[in-house]
Coordinates of N, CA and C in Angstrom, one line a residue:
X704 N 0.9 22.2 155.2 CA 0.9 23.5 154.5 C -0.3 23.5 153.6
X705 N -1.1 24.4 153.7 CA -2.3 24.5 153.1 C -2.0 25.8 152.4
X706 N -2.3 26.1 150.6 CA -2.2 26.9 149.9 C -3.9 27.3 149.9
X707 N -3.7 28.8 150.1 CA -4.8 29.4 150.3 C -5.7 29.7 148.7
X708 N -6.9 29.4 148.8 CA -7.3 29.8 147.3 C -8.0 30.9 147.2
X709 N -6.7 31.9 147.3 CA -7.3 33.7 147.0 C -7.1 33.4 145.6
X710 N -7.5 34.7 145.0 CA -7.4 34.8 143.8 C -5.9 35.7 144.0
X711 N -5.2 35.9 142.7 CA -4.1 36.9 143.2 C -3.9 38.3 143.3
X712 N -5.4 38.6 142.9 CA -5.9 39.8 142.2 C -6.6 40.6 143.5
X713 N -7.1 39.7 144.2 CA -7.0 40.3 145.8 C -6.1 40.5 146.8
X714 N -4.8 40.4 146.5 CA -4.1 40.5 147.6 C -3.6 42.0 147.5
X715 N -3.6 42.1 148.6 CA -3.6 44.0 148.6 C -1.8 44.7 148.1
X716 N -1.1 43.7 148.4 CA 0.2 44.0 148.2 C 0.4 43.7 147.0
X717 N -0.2 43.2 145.6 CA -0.2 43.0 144.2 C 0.8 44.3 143.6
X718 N 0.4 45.4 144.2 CA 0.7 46.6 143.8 C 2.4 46.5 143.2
X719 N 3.0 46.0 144.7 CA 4.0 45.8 144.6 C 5.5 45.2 143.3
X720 N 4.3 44.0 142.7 CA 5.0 43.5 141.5 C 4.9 44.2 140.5
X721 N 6.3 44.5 140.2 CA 6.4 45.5 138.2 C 6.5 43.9 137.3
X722 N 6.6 43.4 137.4 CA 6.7 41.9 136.0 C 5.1 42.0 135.4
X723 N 5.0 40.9 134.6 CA 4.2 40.0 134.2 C 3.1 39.6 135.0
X724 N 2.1 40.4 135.4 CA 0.7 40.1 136.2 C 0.0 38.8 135.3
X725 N -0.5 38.7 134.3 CA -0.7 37.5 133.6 C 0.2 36.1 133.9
X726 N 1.2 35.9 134.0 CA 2.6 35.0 133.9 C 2.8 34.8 135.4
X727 N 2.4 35.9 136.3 CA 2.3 35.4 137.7 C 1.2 34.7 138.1
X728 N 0.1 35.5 137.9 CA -1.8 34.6 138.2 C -1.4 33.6 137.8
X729 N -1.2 32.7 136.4 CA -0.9 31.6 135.8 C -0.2 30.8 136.8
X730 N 1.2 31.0 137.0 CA 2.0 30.1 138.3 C 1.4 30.2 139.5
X731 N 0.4 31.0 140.0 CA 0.0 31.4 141.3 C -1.3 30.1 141.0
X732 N -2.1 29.8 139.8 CA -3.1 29.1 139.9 C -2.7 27.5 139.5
X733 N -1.8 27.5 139.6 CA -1.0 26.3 139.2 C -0.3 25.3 140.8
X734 N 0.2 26.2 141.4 CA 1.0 26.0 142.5 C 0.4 24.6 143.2
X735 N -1.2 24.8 143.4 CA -1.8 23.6 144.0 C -1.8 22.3 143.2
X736 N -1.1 22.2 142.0 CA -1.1 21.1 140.9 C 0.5 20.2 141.0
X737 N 1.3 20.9 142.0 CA 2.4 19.7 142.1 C 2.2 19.5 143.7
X738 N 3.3 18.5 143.8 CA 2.8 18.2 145.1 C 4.5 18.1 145.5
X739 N 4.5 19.0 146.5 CA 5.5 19.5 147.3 C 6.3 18.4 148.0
X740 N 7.5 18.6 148.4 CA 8.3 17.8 149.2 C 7.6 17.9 151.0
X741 N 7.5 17.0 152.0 CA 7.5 17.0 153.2 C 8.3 18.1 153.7
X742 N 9.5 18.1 153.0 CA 10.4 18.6 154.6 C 10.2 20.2 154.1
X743 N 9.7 20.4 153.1 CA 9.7 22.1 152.8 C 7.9 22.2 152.8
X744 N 7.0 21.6 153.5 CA 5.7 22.5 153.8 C 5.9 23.3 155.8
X745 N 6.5 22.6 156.2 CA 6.4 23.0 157.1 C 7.3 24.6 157.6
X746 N 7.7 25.2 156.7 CA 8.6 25.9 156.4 C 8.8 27.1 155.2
X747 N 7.8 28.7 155.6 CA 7.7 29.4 154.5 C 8.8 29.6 154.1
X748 N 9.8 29.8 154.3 CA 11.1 30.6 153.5 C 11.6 29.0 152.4
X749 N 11.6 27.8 153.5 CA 12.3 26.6 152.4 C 10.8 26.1 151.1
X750 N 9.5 26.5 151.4 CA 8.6 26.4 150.5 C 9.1 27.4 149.5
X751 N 9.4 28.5 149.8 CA 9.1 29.1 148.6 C 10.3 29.2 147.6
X752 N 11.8 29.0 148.5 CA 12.8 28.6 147.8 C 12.3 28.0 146.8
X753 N 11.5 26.5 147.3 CA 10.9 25.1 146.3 C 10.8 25.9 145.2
X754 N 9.5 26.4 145.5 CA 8.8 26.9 144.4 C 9.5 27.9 143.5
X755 N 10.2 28.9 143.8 CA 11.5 29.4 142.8 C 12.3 28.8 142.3
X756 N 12.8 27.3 143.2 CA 13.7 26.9 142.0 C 12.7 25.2 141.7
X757 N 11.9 25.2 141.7 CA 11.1 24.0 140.9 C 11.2 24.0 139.1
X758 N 11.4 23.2 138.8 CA 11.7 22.7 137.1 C 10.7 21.8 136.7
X759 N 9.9 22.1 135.6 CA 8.9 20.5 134.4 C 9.9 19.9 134.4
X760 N 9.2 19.0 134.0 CA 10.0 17.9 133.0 C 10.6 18.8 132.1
X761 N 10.4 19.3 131.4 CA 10.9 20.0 130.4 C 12.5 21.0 130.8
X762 N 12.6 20.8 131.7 CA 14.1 21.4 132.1 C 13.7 23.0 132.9
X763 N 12.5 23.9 132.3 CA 12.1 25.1 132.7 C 11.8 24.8 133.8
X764 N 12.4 26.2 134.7 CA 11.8 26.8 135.7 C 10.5 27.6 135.7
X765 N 9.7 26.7 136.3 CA 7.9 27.1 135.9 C 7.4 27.9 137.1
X766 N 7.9 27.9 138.2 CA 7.3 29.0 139.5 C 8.4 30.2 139.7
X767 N 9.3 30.8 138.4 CA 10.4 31.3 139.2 C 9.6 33.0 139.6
X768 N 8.7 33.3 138.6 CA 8.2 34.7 139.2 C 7.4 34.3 140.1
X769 N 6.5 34.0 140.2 CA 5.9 33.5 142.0 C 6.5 33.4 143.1
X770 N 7.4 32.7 142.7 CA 8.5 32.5 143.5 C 9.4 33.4 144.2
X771 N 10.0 34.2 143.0 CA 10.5 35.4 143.6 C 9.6 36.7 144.5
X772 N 8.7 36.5 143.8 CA 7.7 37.6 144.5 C 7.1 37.6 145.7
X773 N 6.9 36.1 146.2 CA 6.9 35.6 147.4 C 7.9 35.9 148.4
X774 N 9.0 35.0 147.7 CA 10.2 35.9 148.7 C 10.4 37.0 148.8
X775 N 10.2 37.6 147.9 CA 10.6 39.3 148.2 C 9.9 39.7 148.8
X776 N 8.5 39.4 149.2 CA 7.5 39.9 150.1 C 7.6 39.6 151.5
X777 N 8.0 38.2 151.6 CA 8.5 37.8 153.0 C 10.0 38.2 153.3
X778 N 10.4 39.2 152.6 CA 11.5 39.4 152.7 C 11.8 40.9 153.5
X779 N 10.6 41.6 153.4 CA 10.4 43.0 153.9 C 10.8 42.8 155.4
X780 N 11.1 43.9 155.5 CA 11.3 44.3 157.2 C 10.2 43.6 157.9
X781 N 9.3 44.3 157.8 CA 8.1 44.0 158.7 C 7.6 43.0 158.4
X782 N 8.0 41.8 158.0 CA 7.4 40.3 157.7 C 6.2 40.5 158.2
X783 N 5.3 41.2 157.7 CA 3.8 41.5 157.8 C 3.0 40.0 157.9
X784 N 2.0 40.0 159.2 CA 1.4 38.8 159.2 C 0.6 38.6 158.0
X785 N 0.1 39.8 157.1 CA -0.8 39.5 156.2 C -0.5 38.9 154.8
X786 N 1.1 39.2 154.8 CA 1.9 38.3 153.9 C 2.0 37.3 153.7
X787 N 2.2 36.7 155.0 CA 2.5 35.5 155.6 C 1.5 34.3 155.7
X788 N 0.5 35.4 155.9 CA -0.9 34.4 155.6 C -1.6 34.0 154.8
X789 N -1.3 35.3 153.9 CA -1.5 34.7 152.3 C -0.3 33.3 152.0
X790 N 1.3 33.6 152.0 CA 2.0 33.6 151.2 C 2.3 31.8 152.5
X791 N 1.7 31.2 153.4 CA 1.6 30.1 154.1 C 0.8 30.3 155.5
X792 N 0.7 28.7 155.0 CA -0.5 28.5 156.8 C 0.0 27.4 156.7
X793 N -0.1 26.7 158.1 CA 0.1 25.1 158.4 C -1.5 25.1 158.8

């Protein structure tokens, strides 16, 4: 699994998130700084679960808006390839 290094600010579907645009870039620029389980790179829906429910040390849930935004993107009807290619590649 290779995390693509767009910025987040280019992805054309941005539009789509009402939250925290600051609070997402942040977790979106962060993502490449833990290092994932095996059995969930090969696998966009169980990656991104990860990444929604990943915890610091500190007990907080630190990817959960990334996370969700992700899924909910790969969640549309049309599982759009361009989603997909942002949001994973092997």
């Amino acid at each position: 699994m290779g995390l693509r290094k767009l910025k987040l600010q280019d992805l054309s579907f941005l539009m789509k998130y009402s939250g925290d645009i600051g609070k997402l870039d942040e977790q979106w620029q962060r993502l490449g700084t833990v290092s994932w389980p095996m059995d969930v790179l090969d696998n966009e829906d169980k990656f991104w679960m990860s990444v929604h429910d990943h915890h610091a040390a500190s007990g907080k849930q630190d990817f959960k808006e990334v996370g969700q935004f992700a899924l909910s993107m790969l969640a549309l009807p049309f599982r759009n390839a361009s989603v997909e290619k942002v949001f994973f590649t092997n």
